[in-house]
Short mmCIF file of C-alpha atoms in Angstrom, two decimals:
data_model
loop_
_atom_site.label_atom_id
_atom_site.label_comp_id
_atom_site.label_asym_id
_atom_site.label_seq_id
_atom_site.Cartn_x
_atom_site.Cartn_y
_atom_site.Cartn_z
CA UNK A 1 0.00 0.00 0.00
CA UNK A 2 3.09 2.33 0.51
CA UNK A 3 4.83 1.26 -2.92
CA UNK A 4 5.86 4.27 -4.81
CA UNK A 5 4.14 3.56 -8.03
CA UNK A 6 0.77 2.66 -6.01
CA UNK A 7 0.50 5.97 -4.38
CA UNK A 8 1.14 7.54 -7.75
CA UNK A 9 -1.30 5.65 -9.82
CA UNK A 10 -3.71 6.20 -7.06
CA UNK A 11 -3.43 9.59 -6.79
CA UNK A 12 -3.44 10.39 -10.28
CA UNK A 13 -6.55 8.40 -10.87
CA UNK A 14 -8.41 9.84 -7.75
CA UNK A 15 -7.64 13.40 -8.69
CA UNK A 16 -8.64 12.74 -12.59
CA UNK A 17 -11.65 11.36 -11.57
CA UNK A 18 -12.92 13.91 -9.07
CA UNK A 19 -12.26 16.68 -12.53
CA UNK A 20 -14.07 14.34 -14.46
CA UNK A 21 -16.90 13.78 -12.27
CA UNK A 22 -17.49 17.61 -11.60
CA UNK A 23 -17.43 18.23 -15.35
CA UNK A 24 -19.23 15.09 -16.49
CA UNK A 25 -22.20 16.22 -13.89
CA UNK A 26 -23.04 19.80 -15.94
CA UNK A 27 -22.26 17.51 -19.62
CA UNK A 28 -25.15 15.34 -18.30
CA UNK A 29 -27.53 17.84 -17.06
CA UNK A 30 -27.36 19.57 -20.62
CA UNK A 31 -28.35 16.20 -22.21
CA UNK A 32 -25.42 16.03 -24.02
CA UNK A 33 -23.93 12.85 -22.35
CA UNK A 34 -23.04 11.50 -26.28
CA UNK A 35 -21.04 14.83 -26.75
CA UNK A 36 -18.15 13.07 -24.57
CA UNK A 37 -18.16 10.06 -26.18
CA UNK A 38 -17.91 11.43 -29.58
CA UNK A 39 -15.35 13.69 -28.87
CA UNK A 40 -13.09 11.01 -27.36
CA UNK A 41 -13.43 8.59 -30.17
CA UNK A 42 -12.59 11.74 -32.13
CA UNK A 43 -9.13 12.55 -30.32
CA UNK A 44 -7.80 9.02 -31.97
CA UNK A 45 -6.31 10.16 -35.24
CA UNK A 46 -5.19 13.79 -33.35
CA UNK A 47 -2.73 11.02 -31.55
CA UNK A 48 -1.33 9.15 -34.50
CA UNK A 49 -1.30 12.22 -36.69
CA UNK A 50 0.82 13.27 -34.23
CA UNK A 51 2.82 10.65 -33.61
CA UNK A 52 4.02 10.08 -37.70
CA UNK A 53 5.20 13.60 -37.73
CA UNK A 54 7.37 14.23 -34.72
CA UNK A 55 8.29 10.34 -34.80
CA UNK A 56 8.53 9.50 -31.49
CA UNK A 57 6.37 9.17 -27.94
CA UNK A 58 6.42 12.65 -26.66
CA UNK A 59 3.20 12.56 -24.26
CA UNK A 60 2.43 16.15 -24.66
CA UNK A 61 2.68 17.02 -28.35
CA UNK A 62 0.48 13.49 -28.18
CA UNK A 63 -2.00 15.12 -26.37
CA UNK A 64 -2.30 18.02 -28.02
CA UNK A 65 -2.75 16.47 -31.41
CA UNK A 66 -5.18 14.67 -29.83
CA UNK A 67 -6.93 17.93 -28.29
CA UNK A 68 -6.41 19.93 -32.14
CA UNK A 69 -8.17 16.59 -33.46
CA UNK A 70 -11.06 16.99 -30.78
CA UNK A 71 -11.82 20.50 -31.59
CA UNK A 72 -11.96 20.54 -35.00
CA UNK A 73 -14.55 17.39 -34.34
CA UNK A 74 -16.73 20.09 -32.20
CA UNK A 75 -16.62 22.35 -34.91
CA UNK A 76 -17.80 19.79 -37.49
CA UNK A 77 -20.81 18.90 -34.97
CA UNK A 78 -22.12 22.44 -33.82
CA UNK A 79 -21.92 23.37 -37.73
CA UNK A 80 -23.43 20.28 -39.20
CA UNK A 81 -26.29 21.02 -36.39
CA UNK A 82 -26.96 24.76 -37.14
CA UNK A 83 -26.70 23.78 -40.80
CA UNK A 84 -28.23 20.38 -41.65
CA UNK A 85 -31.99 18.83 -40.67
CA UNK A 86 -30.12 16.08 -38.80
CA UNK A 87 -30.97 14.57 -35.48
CA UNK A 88 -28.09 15.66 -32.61
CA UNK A 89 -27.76 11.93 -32.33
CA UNK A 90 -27.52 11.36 -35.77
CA UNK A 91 -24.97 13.92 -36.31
CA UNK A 92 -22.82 12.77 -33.20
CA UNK A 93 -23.19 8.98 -34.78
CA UNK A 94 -21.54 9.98 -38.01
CA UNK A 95 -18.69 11.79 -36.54
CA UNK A 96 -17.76 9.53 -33.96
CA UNK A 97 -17.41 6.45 -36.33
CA UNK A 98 -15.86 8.49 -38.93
CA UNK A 99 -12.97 9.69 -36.53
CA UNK A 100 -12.50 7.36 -35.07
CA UNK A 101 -12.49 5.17 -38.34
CA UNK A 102 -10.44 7.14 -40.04
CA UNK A 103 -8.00 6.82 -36.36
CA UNK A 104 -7.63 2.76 -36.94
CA UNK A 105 -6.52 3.57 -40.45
CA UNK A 106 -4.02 5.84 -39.84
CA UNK A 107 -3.15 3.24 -36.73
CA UNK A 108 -2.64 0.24 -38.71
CA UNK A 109 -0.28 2.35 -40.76
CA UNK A 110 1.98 3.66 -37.86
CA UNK A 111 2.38 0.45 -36.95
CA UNK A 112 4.21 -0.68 -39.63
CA UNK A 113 6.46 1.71 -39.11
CA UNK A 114 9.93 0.71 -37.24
CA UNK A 115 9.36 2.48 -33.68
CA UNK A 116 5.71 2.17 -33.14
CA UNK A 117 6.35 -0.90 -30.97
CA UNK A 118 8.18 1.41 -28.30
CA UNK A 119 5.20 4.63 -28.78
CA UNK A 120 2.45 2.63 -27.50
CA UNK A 121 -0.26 3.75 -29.57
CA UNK A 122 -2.92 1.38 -28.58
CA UNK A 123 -2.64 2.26 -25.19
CA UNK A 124 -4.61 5.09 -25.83
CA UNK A 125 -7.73 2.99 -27.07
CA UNK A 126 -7.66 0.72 -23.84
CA UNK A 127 -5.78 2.46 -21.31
CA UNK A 128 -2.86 1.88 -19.19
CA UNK A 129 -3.12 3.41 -15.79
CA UNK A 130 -0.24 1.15 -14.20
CA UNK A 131 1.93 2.60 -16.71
CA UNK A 132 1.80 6.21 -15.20
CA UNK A 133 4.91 8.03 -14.60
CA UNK A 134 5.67 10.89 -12.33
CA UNK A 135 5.36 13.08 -15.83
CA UNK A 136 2.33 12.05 -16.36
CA UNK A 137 0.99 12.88 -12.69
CA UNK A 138 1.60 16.37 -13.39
CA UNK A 139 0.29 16.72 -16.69
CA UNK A 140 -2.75 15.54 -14.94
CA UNK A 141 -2.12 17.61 -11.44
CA UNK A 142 -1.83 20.40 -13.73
CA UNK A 143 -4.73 20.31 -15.79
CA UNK A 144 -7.50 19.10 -12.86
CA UNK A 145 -6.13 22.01 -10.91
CA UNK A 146 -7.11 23.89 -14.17
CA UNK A 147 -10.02 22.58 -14.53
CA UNK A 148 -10.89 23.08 -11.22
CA UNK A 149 -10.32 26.72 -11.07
CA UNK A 150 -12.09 27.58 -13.89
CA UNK A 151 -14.93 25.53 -12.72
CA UNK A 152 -15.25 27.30 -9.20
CA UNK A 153 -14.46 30.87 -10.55
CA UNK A 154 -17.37 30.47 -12.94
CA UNK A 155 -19.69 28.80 -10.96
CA UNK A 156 -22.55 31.16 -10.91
CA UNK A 157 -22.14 31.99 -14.23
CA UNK A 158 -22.16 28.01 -15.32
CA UNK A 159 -25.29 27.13 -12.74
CA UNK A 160 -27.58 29.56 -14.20
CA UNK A 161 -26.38 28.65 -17.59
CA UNK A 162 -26.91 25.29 -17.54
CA UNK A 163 -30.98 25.23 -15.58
CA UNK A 164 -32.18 28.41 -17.85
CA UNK A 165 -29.84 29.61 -20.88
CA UNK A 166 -32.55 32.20 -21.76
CA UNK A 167 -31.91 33.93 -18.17
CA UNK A 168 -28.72 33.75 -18.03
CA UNK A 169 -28.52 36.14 -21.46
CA UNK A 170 -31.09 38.63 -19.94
CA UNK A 171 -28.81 38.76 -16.96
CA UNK A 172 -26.03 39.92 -18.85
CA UNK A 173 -24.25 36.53 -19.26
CA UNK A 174 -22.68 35.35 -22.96
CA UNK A 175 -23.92 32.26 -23.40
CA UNK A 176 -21.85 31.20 -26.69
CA UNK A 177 -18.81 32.02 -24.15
CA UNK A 178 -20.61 29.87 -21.74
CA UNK A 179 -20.77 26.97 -23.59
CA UNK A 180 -17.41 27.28 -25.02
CA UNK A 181 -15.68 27.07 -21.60
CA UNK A 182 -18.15 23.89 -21.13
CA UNK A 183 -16.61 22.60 -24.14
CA UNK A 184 -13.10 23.24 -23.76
CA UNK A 185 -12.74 21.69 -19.86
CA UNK A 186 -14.83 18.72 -21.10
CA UNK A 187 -12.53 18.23 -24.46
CA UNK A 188 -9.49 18.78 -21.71
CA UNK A 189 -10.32 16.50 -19.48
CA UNK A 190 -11.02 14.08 -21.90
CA UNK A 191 -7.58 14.07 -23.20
CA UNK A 192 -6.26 13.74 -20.00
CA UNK A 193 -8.10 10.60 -19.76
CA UNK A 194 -6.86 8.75 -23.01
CA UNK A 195 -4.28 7.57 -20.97
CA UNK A 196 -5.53 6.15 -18.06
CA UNK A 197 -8.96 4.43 -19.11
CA UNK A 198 -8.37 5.05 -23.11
CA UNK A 199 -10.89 6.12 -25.75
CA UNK A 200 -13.34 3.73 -25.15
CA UNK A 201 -14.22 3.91 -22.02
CA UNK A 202 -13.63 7.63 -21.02
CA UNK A 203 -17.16 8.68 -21.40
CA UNK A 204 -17.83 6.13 -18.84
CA UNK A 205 -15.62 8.03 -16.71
CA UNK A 206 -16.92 11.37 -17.24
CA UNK A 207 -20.67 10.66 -17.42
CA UNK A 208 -21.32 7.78 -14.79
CA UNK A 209 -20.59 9.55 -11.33
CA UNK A 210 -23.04 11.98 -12.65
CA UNK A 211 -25.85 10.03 -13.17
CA UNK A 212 -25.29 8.39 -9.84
CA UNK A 213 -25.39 11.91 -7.83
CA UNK A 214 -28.54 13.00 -9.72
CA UNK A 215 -30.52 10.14 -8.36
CA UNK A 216 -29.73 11.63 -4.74
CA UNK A 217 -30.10 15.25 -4.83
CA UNK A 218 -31.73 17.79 -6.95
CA UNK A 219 -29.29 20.71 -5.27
CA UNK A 220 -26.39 21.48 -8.20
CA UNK A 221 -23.77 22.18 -5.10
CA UNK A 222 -24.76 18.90 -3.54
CA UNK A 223 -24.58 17.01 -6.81
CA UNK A 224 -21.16 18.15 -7.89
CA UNK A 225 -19.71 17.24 -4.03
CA UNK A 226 -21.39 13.99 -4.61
CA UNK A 227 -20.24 13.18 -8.09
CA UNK A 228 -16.70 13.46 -7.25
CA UNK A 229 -16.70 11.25 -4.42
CA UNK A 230 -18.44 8.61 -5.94
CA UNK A 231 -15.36 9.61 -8.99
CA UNK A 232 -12.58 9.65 -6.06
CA UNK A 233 -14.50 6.31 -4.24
CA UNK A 234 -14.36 4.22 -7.63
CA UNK A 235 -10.93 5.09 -8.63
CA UNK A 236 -9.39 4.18 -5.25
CA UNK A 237 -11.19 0.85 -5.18
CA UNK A 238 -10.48 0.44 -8.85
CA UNK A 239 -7.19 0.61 -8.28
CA UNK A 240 -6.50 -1.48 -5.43
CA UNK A 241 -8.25 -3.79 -6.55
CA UNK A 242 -6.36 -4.51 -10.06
CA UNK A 243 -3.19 -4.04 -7.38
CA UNK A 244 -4.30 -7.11 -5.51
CA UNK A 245 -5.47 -8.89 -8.83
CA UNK A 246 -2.84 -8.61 -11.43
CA UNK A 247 -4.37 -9.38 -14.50
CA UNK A 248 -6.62 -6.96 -13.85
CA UNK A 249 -6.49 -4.01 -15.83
CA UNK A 250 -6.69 -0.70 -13.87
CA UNK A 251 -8.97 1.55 -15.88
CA UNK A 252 -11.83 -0.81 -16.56
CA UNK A 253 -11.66 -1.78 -12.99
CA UNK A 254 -12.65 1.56 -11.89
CA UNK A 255 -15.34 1.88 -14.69
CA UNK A 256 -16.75 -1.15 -13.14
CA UNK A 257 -16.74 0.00 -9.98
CA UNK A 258 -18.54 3.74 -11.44
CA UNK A 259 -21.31 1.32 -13.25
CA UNK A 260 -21.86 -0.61 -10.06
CA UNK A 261 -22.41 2.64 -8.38
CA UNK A 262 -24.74 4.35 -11.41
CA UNK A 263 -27.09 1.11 -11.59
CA UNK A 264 -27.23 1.19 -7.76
CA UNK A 265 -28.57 4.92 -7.43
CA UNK A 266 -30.61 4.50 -10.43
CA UNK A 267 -32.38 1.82 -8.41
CA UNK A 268 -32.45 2.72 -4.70
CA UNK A 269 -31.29 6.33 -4.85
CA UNK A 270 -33.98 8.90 -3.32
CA UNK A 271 -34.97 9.86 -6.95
CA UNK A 272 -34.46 6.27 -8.52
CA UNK A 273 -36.95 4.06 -10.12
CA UNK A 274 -37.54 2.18 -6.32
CA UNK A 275 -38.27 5.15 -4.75
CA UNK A 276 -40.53 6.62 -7.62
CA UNK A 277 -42.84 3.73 -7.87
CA UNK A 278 -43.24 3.42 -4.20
CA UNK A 279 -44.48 7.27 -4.25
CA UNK A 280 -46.53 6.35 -7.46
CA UNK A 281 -48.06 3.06 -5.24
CA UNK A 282 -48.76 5.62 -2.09
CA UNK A 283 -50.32 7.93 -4.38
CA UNK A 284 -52.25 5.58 -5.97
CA UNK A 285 -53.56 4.26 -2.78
CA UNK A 286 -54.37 7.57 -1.42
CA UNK A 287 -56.74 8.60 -3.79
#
């Protein structure tokens, strides 16, 4: 429990998923829970583009291929919606496979190439939160701290936002600059994620401890406190327990764990599906 590369992993994974929770909260209450996904699948070719032109694993310039490739995939979806008669779930359908499509192409092709072996490329698709180094804790220290900021210094103006978009203009608020910090902390934290639970499963992470809050409090303050420790919760027990079990891969362990505790409140929480046909039976037998 006191190795080095424990603590770290732990650590990294408990502060990740706290930023993730907190953001993945707001992504869910504007019913844009697919948004995530999309842009994570999105972030694949951004990685390998990336990787054939500076030739080597350099985390960093990884990343921020990754986040370039992610943006221009949030342009393509807000246009395509302002623009084109298309369902939001249609629209987020077609780019997401056609990313991340276009990704395993460009994938297969790298690794052919002589050092791919050594980048670990497909580490970003699955994961590989064992494999942290100190560098990589403060990339992440870094950008949750970030993230964090931002997110407490424009609370008010993200609250109001998100429960009424039409009051938050008449009070003075821009609401395209709104949405674009939304946007840009999501699309960060994302990134930050490809390396610990990969592009698969990192909308798990960001939307799951979310849905699990909601079905215990309707108070936004309360919701966000509870998101992230149900974020922190399933990342430490995700992680000691593919410590104790060594096949067991780190990242999906604490998705697991976040399911277990989403399918849980959606069942017994105060506003789950229990609770709500017990008040429906009450009501029922009152009248």
């Amino acid at each position: 429990m006191f190795d080095y590369t424990f603590l770290l992993v732990l650590g990294s994974c408990i502060i990740l998923s706290a930023a993730s929770s907190m953001i993945g909260l707001v992504v869910v209450l504007q019913k844009e829970s697919l948004v995530g996904d999309a842009l994570a699948h999105a972030a694949l070719p951004g990685v390998v583009i990336a990787f054939l032109l500076i030739g080597q694993k350099i985390t960093l310039l990884l990343l921020l291929g990754a986040f370039i490739s992610g943006i221009i995939a949030v342009i393509l979806i807000y246009f395509i919606r302002k623009n084109v008669n298309l369902p939001f779930d249609g629209i987020l359908a077609v780019i997401l496979s056609s990313f991340f499509g276009f990704g395993m192409v460009l994938l297969t092709f790298s690794q052919k190439l002589p050092n791919a072996a050594q980048a670990g490329l497909k580490s970003f698709i699955f994961g590989q939160a064992s494999a942290i180094l100190l560098e990589d804790a403060y990339h992440i220290l870094i950008v949750s701290t970030i993230v964090f900021s931002l997110f407490l210094l424009f609370w008010k103006e993200i609250k109001i936002y998100v429960f009424d978009p039409l009051f938050a203009q008449t009070l003075g608020f821009n609401n395209t600059v709104i949405q674009l910090l939304i946007s840009s902390l999501m699309m960060v934290t994302i990134i930050t994620q490809l390396q610990t639970v990969g592009i698969i499963l990192t909308s798990s992470m960001l939307i799951a401890p979310g849905v699990a809050a909601l079905q215990w409090t309707k108070d936004f303050k309360n919701a966000v406190m509870l998101a992230m420790v149900f974020g922190s919760v399933s990342a430490t027990a995700g992680v000691i327990f593919s410590t104790i079990y060594a096949n067991v891969p780190t990242g999906p362990a604490i998705i697991v764990v976040m399911s277990l505790f989403a399918i849980f409140s959606l069942i017994f929480g105060s506003r789950g599906t229990l609770q709500q046909h017990l008040k429906q039976k009450k009501f029922l037998i009152s009248k």
